[in-house]
PDB file of C-alpha atoms in Angstrom:
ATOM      1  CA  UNK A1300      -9.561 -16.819  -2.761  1.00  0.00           C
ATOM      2  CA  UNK A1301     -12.743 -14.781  -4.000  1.00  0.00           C
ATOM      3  CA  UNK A1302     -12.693 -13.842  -7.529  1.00  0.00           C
ATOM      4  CA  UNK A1303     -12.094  -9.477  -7.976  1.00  0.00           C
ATOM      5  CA  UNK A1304     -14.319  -7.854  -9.192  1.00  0.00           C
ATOM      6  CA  UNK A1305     -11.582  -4.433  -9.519  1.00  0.00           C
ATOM      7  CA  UNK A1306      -8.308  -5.113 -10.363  1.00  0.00           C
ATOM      8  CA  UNK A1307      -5.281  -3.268 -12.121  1.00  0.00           C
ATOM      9  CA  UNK A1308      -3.356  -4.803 -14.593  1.00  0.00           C
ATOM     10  CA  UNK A1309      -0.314  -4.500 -12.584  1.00  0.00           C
ATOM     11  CA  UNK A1310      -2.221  -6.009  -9.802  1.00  0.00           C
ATOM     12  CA  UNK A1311      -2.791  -9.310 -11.859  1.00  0.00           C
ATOM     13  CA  UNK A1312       0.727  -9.334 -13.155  1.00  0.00           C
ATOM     14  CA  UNK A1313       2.090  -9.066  -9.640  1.00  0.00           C
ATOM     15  CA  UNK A1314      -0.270 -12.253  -8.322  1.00  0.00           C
ATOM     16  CA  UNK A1315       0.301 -13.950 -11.712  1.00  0.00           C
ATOM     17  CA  UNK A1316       4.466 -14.116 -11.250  1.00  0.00           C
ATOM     18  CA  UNK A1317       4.026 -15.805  -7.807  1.00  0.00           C
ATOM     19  CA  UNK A1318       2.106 -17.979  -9.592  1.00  0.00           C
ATOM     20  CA  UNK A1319       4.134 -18.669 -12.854  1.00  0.00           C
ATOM     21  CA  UNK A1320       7.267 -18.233 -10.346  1.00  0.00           C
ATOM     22  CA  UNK A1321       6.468 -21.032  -8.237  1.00  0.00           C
ATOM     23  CA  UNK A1322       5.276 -23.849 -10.263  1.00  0.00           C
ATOM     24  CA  UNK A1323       6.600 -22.689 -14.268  1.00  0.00           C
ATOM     25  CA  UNK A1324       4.789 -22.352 -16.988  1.00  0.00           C
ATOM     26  CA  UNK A1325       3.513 -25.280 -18.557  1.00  0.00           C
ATOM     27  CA  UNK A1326       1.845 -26.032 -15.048  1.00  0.00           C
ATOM     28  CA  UNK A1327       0.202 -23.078 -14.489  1.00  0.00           C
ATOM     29  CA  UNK A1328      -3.352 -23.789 -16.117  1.00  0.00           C
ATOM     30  CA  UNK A1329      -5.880 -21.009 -16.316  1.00  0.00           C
ATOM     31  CA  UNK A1330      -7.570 -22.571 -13.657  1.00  0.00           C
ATOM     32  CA  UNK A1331      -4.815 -21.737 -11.484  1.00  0.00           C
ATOM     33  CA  UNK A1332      -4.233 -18.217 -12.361  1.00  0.00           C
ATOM     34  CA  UNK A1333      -8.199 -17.927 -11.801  1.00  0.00           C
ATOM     35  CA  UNK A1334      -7.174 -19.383  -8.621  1.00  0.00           C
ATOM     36  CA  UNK A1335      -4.193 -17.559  -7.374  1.00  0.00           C
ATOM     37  CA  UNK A1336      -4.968 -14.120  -8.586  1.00  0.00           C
ATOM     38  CA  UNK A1337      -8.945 -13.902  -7.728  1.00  0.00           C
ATOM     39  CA  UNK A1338      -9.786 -12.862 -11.728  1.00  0.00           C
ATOM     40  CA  UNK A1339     -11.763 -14.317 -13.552  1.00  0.00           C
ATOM     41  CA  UNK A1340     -10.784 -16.044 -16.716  1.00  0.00           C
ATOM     42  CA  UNK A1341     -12.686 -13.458 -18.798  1.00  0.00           C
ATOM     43  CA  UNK A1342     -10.809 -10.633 -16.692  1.00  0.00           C
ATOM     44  CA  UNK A1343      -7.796 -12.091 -17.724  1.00  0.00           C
ATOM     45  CA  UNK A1344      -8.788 -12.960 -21.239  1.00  0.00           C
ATOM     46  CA  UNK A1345      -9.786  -9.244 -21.534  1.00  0.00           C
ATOM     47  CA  UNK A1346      -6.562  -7.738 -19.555  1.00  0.00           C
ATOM     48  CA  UNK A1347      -4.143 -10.087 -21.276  1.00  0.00           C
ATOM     49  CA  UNK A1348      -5.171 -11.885 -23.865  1.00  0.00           C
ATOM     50  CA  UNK A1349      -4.060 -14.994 -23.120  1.00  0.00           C
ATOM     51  CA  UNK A1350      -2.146 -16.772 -20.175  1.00  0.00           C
ATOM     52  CA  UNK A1351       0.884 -15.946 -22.524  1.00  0.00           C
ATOM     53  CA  UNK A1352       0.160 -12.446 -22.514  1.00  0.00           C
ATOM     54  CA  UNK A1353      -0.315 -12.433 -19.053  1.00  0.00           C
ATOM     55  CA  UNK A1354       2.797 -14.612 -18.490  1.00  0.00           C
ATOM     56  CA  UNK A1355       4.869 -11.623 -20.684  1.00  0.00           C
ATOM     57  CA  UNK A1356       3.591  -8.981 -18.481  1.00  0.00           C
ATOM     58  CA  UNK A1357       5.426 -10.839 -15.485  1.00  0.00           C
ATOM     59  CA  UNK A1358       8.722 -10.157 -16.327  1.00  0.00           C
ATOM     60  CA  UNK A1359       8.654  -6.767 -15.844  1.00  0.00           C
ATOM     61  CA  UNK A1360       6.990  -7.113 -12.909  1.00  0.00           C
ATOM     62  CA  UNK A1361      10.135  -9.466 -11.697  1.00  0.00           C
ATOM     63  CA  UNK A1362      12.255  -6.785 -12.472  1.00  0.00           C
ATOM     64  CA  UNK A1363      10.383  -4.249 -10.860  1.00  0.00           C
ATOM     65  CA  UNK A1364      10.053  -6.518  -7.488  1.00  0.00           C
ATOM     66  CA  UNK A1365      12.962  -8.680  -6.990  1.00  0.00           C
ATOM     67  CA  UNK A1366      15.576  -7.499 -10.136  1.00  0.00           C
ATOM     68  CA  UNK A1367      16.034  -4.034  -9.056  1.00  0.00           C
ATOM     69  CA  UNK A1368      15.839  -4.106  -5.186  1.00  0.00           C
ATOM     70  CA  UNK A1369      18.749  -7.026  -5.555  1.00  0.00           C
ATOM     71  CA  UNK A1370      20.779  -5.844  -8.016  1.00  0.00           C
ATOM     72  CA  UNK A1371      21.466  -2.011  -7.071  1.00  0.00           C
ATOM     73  CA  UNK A1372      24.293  -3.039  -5.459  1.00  0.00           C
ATOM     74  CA  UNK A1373      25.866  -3.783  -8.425  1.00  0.00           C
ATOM     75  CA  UNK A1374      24.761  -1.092 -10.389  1.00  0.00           C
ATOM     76  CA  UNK A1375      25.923   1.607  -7.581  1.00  0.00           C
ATOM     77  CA  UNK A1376      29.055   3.866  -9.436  1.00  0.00           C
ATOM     78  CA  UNK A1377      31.195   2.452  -6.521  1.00  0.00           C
ATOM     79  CA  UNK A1378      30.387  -0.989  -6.927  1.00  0.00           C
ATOM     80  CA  UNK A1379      33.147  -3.144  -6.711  1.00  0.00           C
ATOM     81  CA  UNK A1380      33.959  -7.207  -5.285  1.00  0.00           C
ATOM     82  CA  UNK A1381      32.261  -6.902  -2.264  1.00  0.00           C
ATOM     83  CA  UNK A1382      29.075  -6.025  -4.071  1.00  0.00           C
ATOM     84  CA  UNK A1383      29.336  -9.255  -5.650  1.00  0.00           C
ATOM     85  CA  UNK A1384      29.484 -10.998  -2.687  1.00  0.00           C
ATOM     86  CA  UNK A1385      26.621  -8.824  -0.799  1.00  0.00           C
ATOM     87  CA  UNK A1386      24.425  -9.292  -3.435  1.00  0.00           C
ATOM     88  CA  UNK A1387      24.983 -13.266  -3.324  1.00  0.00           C
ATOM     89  CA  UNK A1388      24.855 -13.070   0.268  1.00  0.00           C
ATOM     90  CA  UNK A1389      21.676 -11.078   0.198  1.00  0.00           C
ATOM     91  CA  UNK A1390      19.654 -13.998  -2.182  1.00  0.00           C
ATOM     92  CA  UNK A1391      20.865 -16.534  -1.065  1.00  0.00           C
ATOM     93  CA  UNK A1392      19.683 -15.101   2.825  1.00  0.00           C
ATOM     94  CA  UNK A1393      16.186 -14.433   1.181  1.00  0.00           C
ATOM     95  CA  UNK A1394      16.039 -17.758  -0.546  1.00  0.00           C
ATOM     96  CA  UNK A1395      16.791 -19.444   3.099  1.00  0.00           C
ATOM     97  CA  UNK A1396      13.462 -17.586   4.386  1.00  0.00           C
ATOM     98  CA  UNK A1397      11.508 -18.840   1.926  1.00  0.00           C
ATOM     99  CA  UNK A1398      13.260 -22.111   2.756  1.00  0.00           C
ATOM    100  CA  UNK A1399      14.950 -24.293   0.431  1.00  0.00           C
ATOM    101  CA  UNK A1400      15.022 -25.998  -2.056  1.00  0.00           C
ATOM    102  CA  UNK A1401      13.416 -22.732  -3.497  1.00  0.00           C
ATOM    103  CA  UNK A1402      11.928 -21.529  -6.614  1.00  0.00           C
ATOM    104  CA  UNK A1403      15.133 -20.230  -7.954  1.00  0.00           C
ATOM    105  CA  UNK A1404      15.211 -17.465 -10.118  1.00  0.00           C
ATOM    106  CA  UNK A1405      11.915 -16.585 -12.398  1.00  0.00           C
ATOM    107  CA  UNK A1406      13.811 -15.736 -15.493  1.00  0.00           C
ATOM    108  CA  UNK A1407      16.816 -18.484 -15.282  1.00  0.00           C
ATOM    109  CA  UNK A1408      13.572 -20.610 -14.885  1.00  0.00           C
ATOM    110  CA  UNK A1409      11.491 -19.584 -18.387  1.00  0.00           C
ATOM    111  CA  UNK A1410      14.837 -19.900 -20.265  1.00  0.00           C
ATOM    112  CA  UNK A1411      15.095 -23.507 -19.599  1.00  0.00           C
ATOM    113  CA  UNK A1412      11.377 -24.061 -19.878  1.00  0.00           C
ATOM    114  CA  UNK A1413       9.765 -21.528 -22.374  1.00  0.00           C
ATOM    115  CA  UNK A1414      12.256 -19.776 -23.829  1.00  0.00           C
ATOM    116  CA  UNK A1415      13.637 -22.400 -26.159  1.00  0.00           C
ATOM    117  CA  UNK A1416      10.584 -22.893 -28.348  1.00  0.00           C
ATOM    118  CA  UNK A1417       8.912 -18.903 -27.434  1.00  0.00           C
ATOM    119  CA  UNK A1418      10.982 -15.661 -29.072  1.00  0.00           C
ATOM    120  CA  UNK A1419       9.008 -13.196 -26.902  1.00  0.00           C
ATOM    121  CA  UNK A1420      10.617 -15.446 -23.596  1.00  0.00           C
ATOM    122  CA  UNK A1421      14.012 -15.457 -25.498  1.00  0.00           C
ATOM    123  CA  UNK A1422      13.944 -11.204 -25.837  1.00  0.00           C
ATOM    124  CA  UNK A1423      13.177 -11.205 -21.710  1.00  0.00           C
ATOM    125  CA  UNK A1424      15.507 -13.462 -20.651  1.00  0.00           C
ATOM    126  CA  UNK A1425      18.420 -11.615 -23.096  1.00  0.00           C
ATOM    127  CA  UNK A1426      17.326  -8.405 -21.732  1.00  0.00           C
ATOM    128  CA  UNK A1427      17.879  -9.796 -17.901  1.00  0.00           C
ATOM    129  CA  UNK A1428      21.193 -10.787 -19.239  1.00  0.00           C
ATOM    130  CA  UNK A1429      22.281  -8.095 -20.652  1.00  0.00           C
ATOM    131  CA  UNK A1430      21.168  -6.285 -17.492  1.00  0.00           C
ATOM    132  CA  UNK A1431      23.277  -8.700 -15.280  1.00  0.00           C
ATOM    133  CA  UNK A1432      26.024  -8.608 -17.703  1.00  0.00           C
ATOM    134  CA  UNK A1433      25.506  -4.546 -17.368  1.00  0.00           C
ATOM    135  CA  UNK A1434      26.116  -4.970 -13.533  1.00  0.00           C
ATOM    136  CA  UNK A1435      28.954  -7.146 -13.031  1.00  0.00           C
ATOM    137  CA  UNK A1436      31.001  -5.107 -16.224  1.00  0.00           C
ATOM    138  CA  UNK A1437      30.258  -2.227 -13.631  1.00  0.00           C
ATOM    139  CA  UNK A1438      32.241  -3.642 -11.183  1.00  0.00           C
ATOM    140  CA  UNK A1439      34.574  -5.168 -13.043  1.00  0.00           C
ATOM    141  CA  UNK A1440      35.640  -2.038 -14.215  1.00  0.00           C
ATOM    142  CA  UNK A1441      35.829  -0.400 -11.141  1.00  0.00           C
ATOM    143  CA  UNK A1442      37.527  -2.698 -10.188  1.00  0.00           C
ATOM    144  CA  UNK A1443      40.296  -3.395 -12.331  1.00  0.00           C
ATOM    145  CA  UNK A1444      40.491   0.375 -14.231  1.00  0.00           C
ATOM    146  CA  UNK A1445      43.476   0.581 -16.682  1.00  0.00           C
ATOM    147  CA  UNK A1446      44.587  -3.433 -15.731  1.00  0.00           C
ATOM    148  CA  UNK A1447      42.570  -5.266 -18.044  1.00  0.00           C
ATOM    149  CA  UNK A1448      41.616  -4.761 -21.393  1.00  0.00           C
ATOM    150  CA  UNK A1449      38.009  -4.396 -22.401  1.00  0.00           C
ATOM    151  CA  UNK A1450      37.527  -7.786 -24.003  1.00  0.00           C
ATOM    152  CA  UNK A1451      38.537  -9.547 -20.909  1.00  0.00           C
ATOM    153  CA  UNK A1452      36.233  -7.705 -18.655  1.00  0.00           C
ATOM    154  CA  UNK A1453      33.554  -8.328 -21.571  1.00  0.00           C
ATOM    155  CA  UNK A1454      34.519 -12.317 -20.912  1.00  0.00           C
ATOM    156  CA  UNK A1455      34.595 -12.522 -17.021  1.00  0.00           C
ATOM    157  CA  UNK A1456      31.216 -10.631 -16.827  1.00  0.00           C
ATOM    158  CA  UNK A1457      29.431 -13.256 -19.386  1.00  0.00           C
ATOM    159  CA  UNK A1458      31.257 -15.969 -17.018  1.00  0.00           C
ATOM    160  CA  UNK A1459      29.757 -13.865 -14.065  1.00  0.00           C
ATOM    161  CA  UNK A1460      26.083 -14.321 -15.545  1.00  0.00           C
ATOM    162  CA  UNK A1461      26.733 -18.328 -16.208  1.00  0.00           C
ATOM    163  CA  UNK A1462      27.437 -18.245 -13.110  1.00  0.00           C
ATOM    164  CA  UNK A1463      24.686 -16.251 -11.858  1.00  0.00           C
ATOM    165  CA  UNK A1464      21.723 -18.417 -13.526  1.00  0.00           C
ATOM    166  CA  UNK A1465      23.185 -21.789 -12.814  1.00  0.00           C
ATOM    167  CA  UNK A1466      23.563 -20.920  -8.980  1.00  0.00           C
ATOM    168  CA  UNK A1467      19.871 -20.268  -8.870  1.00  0.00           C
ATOM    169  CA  UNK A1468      19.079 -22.917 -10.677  1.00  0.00           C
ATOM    170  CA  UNK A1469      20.711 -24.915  -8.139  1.00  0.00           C
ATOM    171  CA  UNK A1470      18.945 -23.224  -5.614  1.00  0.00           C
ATOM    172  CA  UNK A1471      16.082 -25.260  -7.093  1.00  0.00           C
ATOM    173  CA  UNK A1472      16.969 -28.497  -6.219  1.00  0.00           C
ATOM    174  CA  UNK A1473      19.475 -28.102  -2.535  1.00  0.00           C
ATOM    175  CA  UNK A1474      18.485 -27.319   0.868  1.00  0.00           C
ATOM    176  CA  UNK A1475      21.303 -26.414   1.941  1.00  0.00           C
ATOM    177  CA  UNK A1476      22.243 -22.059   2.160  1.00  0.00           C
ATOM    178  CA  UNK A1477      25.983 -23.152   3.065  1.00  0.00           C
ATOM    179  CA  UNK A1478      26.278 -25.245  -0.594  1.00  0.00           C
ATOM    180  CA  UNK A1479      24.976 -22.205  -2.382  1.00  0.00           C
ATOM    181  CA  UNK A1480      27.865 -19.801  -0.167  1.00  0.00           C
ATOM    182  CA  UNK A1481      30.565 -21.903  -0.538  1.00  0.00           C
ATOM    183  CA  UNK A1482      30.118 -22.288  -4.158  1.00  0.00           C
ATOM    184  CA  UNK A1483      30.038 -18.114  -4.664  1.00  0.00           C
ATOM    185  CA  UNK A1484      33.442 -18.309  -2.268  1.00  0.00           C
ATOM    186  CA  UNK A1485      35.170 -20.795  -4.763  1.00  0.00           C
ATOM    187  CA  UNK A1486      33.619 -18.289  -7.634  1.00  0.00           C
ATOM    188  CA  UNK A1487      34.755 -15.050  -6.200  1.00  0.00           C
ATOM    189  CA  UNK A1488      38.288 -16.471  -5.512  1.00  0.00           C
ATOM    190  CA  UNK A1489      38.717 -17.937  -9.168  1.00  0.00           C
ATOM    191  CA  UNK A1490      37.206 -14.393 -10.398  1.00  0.00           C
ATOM    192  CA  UNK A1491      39.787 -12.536  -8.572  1.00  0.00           C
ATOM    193  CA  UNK A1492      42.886 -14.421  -9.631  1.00  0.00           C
ATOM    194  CA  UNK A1493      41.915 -13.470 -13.004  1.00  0.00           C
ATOM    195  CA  UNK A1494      41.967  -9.810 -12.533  1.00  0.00           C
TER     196      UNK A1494
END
């Protein structure tokens, strides 16, 4: 790819993720991002600072791309148990066109890679948490109103997000779509006998 010579710093965190995305951190050398984004080193030297400033400035870009286009449903007022399953449904059906075994999720990925030994990594991934944990309290509420007391929605949502990263994190490593559904099935049934 030739190298830019105009570029926004949006622009470079949007080619960067891909990048970061697809093969983690520790093997995405500078080289690479040169590579994969079309900027030279000094361009993202002088954007970024580093390929850990630049790495930083990906999250939000996640967020921005795949986060909040996936995860309205769950955030709609009306959300409720069938938003659960749609948005499942809906990654898992986008992870099978990009063919699988896939590149999971971008966040679940840093936390097992960066995050344990980079606090900056460990604020993004507990904000994408909290956001997840946000989403699935919606519903849960909705859902169960004056039935349940607060602390055990607080518990099933944090069991919803558990959930949540280690199913994408499998996505990494099966190439099957039907593995991934049938696991959110046996979920979603254990999640409502416990409302």
């Amino acid at each position: 790819m030739p190298r830019s010579t105009s570029f926004t710093p949006d622009q470079l965190a949007e080619r960067a993720l891909m990048t970061f995305w697809e093969l983690g951190y520790n093997a995405t050398s500078m080289d690479v991002l040169v590579r994969a984004t079309g900027v030279s080193r000094h361009g993202i030297y002088t954007t970024f600072g580093d390929k850990h400033g630049l790495f930083q400035a990906c999250f939000p870009k996640y967020q921005e791309l795949v986060v909040t286009p996936a995860f309205a449903v769950m955030e709609a007022p009306d959300a409720n148990l069938g938003s659960i399953a749609t948005y499942f449904d809906t990654q898992i059906s986008a992870a099978e066109k990009v063919g699988l075994p896939g590149p999971g999720c971008f966040v679940a990925n840093s936390a097992t890679e960066v995050a344990p030994h980079d606090t900056e990594t460990q604020v993004q991934v507990a904000a994408h948490n909290a956001r997840l944990h946000a989403g699935f309290m919606n519903v849960l509420s909705n859902v169960t109103r004056n039935r349940q007391r607060p602390r055990e929605r607080e518990v099933l949502a944090r069991m919803c997000v558990i959930f949540t990263n280690g199913l994408w994190s499998t996505s990494r490593v099966t190439s099957e779509g039907a593995d991934l559904r049938q696991a959110v099935d046996l979920f979603l049934t254990l999640l409502k006998s416990k409302l």
